[in-house]
mmCIF file of C-alpha atoms in Angstrom:
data_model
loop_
_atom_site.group_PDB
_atom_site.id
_atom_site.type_symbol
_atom_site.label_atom_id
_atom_site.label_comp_id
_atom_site.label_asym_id
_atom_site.label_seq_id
_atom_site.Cartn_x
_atom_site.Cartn_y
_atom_site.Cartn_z
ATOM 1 C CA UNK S 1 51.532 -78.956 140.841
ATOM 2 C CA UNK S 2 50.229 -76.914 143.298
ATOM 3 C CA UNK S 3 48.123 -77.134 146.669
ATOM 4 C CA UNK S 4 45.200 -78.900 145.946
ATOM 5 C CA UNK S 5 47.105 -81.590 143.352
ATOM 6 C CA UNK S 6 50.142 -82.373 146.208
ATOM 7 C CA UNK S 7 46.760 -82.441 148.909
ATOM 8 C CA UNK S 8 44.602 -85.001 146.402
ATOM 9 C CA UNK S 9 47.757 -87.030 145.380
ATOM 10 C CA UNK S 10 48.230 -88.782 149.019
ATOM 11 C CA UNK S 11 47.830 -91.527 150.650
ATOM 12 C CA UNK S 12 47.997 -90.809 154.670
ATOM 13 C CA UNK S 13 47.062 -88.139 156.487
ATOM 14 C CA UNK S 14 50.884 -87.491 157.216
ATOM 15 C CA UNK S 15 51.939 -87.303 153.836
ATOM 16 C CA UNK S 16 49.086 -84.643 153.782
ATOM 17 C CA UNK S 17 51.262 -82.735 155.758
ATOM 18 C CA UNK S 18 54.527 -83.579 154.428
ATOM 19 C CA UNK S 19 53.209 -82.230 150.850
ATOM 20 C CA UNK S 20 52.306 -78.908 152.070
ATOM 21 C CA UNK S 21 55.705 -78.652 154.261
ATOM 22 C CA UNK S 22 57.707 -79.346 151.477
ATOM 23 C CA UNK S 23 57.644 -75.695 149.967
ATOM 24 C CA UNK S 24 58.074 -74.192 153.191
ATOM 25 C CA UNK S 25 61.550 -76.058 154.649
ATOM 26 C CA UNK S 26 64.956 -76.357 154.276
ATOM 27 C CA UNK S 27 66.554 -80.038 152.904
ATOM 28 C CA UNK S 28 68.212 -80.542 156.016
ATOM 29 C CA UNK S 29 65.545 -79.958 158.359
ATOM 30 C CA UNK S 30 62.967 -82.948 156.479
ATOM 31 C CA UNK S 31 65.102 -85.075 158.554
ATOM 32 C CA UNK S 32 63.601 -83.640 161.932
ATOM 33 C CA UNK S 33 59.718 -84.570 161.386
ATOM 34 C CA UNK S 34 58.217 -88.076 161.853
ATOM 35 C CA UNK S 35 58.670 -90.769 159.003
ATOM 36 C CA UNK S 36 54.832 -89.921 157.727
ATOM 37 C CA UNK S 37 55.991 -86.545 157.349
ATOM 38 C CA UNK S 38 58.731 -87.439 155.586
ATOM 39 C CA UNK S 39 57.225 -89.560 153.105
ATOM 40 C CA UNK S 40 54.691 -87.135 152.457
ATOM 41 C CA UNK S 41 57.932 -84.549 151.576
ATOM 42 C CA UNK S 42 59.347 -87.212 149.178
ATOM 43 C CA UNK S 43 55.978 -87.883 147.822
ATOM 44 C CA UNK S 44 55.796 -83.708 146.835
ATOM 45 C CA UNK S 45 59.638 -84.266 145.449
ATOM 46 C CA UNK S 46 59.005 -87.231 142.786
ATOM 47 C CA UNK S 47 55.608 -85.400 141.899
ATOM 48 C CA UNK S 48 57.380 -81.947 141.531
ATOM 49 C CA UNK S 49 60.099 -83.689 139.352
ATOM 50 C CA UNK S 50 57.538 -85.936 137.306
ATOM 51 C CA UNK S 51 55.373 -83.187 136.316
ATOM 52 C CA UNK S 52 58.681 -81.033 135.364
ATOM 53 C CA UNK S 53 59.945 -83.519 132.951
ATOM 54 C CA UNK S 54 56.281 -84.493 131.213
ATOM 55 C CA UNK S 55 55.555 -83.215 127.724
ATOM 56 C CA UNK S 56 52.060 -81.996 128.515
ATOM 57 C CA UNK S 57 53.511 -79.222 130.932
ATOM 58 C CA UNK S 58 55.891 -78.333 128.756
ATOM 59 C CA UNK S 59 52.985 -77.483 126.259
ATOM 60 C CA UNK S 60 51.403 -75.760 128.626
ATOM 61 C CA UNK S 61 54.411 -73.468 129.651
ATOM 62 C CA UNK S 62 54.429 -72.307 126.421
ATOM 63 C CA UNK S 63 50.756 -70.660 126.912
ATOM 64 C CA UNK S 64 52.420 -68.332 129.891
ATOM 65 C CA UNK S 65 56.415 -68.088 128.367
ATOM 66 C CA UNK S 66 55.729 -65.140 126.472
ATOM 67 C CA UNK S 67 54.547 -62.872 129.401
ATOM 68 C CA UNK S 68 56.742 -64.394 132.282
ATOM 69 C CA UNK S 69 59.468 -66.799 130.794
ATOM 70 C CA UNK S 70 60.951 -68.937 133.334
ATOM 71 C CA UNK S 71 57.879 -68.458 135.820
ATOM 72 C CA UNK S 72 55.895 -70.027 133.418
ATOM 73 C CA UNK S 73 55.763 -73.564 135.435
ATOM 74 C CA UNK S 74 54.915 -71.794 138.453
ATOM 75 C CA UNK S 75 51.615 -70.665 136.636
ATOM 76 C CA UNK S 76 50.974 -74.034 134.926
ATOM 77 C CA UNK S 77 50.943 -75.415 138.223
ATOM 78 C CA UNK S 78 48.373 -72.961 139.479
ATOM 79 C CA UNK S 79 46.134 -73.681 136.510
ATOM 80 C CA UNK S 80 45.975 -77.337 136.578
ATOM 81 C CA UNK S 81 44.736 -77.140 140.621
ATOM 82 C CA UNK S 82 41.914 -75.501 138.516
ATOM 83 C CA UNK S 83 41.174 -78.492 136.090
ATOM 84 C CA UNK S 84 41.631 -80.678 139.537
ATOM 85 C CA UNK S 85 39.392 -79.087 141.127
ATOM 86 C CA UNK S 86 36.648 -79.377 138.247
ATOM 87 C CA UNK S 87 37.379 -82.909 137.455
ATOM 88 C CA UNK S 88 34.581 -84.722 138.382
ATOM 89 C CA UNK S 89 35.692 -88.150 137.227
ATOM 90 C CA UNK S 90 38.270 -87.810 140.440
ATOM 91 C CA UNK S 91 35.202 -86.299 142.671
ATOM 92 C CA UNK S 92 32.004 -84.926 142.673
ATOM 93 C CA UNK S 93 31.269 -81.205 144.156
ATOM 94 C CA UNK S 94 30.326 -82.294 147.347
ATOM 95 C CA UNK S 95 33.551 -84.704 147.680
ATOM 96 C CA UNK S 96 35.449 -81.848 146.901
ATOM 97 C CA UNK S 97 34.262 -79.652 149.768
ATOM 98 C CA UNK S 98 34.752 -82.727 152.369
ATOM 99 C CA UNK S 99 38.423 -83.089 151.129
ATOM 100 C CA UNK S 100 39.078 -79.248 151.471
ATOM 101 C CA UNK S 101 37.791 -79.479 155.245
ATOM 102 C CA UNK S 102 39.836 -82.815 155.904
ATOM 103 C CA UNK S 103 43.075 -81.469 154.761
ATOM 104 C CA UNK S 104 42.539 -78.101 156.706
ATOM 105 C CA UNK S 105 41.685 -80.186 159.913
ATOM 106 C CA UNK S 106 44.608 -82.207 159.034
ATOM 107 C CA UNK S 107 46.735 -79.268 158.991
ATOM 108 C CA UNK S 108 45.685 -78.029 162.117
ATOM 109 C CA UNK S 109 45.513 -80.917 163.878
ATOM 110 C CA UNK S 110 49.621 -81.126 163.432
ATOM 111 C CA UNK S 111 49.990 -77.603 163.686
ATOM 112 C CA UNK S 112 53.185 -78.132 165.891
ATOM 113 C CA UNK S 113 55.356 -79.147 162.999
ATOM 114 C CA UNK S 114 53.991 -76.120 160.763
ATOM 115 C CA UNK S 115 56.666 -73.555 160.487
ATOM 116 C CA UNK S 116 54.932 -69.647 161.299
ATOM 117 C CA UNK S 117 55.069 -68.679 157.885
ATOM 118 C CA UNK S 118 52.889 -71.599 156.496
ATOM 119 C CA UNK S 119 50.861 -70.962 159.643
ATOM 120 C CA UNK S 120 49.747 -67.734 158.750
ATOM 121 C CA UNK S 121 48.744 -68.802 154.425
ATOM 122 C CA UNK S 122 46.778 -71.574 156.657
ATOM 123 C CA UNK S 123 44.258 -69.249 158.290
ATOM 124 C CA UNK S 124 43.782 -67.172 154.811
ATOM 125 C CA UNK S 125 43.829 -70.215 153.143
ATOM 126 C CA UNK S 126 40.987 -72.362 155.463
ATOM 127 C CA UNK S 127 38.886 -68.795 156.018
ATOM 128 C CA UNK S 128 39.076 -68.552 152.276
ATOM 129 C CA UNK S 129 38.274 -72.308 150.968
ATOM 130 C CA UNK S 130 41.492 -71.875 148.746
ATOM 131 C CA UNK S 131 41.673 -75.438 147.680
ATOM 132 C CA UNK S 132 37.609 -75.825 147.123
ATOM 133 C CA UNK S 133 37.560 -72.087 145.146
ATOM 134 C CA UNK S 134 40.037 -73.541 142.951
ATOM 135 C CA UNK S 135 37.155 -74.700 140.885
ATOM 136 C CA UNK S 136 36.080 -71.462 140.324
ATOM 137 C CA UNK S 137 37.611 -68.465 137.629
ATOM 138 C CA UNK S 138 37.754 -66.051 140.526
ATOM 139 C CA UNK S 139 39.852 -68.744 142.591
ATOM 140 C CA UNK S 140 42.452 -69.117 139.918
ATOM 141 C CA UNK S 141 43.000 -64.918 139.045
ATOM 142 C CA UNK S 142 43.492 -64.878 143.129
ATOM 143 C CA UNK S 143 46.082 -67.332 143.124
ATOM 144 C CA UNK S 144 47.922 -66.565 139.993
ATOM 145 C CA UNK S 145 48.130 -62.587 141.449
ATOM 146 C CA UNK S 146 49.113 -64.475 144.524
ATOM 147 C CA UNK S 147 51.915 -65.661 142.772
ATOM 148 C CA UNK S 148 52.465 -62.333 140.551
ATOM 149 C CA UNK S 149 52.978 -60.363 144.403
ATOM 150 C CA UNK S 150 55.624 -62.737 145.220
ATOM 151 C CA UNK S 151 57.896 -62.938 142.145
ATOM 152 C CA UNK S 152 60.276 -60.956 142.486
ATOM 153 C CA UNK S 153 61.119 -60.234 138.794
ATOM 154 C CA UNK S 154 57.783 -59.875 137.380
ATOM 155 C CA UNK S 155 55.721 -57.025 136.892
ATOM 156 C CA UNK S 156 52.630 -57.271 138.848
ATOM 157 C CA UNK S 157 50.033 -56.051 135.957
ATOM 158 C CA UNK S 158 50.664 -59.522 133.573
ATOM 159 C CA UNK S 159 48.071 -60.352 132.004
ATOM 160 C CA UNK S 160 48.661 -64.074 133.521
ATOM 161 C CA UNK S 161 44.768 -64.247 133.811
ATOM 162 C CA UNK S 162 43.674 -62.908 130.693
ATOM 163 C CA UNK S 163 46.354 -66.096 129.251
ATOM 164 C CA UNK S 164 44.297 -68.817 131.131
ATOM 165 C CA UNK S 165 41.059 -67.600 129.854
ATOM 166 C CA UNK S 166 42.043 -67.388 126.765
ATOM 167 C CA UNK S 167 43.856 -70.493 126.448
ATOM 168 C CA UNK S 168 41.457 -72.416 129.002
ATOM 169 C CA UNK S 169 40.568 -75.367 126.427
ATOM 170 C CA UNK S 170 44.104 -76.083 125.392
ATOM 171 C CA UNK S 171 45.472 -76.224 129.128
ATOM 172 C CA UNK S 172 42.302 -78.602 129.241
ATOM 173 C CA UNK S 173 43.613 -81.003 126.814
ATOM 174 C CA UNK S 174 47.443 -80.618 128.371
ATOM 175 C CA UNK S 175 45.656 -81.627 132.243
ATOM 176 C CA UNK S 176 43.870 -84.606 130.294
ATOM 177 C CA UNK S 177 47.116 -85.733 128.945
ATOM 178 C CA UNK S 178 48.660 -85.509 131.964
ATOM 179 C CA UNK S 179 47.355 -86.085 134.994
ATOM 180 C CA UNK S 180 46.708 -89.700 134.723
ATOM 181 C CA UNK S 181 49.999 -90.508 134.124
ATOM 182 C CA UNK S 182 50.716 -88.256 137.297
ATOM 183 C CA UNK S 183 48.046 -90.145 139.664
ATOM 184 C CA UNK S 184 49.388 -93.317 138.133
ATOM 185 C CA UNK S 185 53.384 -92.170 138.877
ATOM 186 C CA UNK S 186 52.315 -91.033 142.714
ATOM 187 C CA UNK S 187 50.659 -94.316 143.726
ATOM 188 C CA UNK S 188 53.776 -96.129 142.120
ATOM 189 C CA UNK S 189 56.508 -94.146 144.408
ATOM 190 C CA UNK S 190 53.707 -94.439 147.620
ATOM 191 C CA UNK S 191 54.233 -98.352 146.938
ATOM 192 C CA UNK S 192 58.016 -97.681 146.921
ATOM 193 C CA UNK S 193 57.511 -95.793 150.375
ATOM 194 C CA UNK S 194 55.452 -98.563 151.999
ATOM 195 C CA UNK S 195 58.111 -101.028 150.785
ATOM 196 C CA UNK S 196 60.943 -99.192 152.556
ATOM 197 C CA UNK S 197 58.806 -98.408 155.784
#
């Protein structure tokens, strides 16, 4: 999943942070940031894993296989933040935009365990709305050419976009048939996390 499905599925404002770190550190440092933190970094590792091994997403790989093989997931995971963010039965519009500014003000607010790099996505990404734009078509070609730029292997004229359109109702019915089981699989391991704590 990507940044606004890891910023929806938890449960403290530490874990908030924890999900976003998670891309940006090395295994060995998780270790060095409070327990919150930590559990929000575990939280982002059994959701990571769960959505890798569900049968929707592999359906939905197989809309973006042909044009960028084993990047496919990374796109999947960029198109479901767009049926997240359009989900209504999870939030309405104006829910949405108050959980965009709390997790940016979360962010910020612990900005001393945010590594530079993540730092410097935050400002684009808060000056930009990134997780409230999600919603829109526009939101979802800037983040999948986001992730075109940075792939090292892939050609950045794909037409990754022109896939999603096209295939928009069928990733539909894959985020129906999955993301339930993935809110339901994420309060289960938070549980888990409050029993070791």
């Amino acid at each position: 999943m990507n940044y606004l499905a890891h910023s929806f599925l938890t449960f403290t404002d530490g874990q908030i942070v924890g999900q976003f770190l998670e891309d940006f550190i090395r295994n060995k440092d998780r270790f060095s940031f409070p327990k919150d933190i930590q559990d929000g970094i575990t939280l982002h590792r059994a959701i990571d894993t769960f959505t890798d091994s569900h049968p929707a997403i592999h359906e939905a790989k197989k809309v973006f296989a042909p044009l960028v093989r084993l990047y496919a997931g990374a796109f999947v995971d960029v198109s479901m933040d767009y049926f997240v963010a359009n989900d209504l039965s999870l939030h309405s519009l104006a829910e949405w935009k108050s959980h965009s500014l709390r997790v940016y003000k979360v962010l910020n607010t612990n900005e001393e365990w945010l590594p530079e790099n993540f730092k410097k996505m935050l400002v684009k990404m808060e000056h930009d709305d990134w997780l409230y734009n999600y919603r829109e078509d526009w939101g979802i070609k800037f983040s999948i050419q986001n992730v075109l730029n940075k792939a090292k292997y892939l050609d950045k004229d794909i037409p990754v976009f022109e896939a999603f359109l096209e295939n928009k109702k069928y990733l539909q019915q894959c985020y129906d048939d999955f993301f339930p089981d993935l809110m339901a699989h994420a309060k289960e391991i938070n549980t888990l996390i409050q029993l070791e704590n």
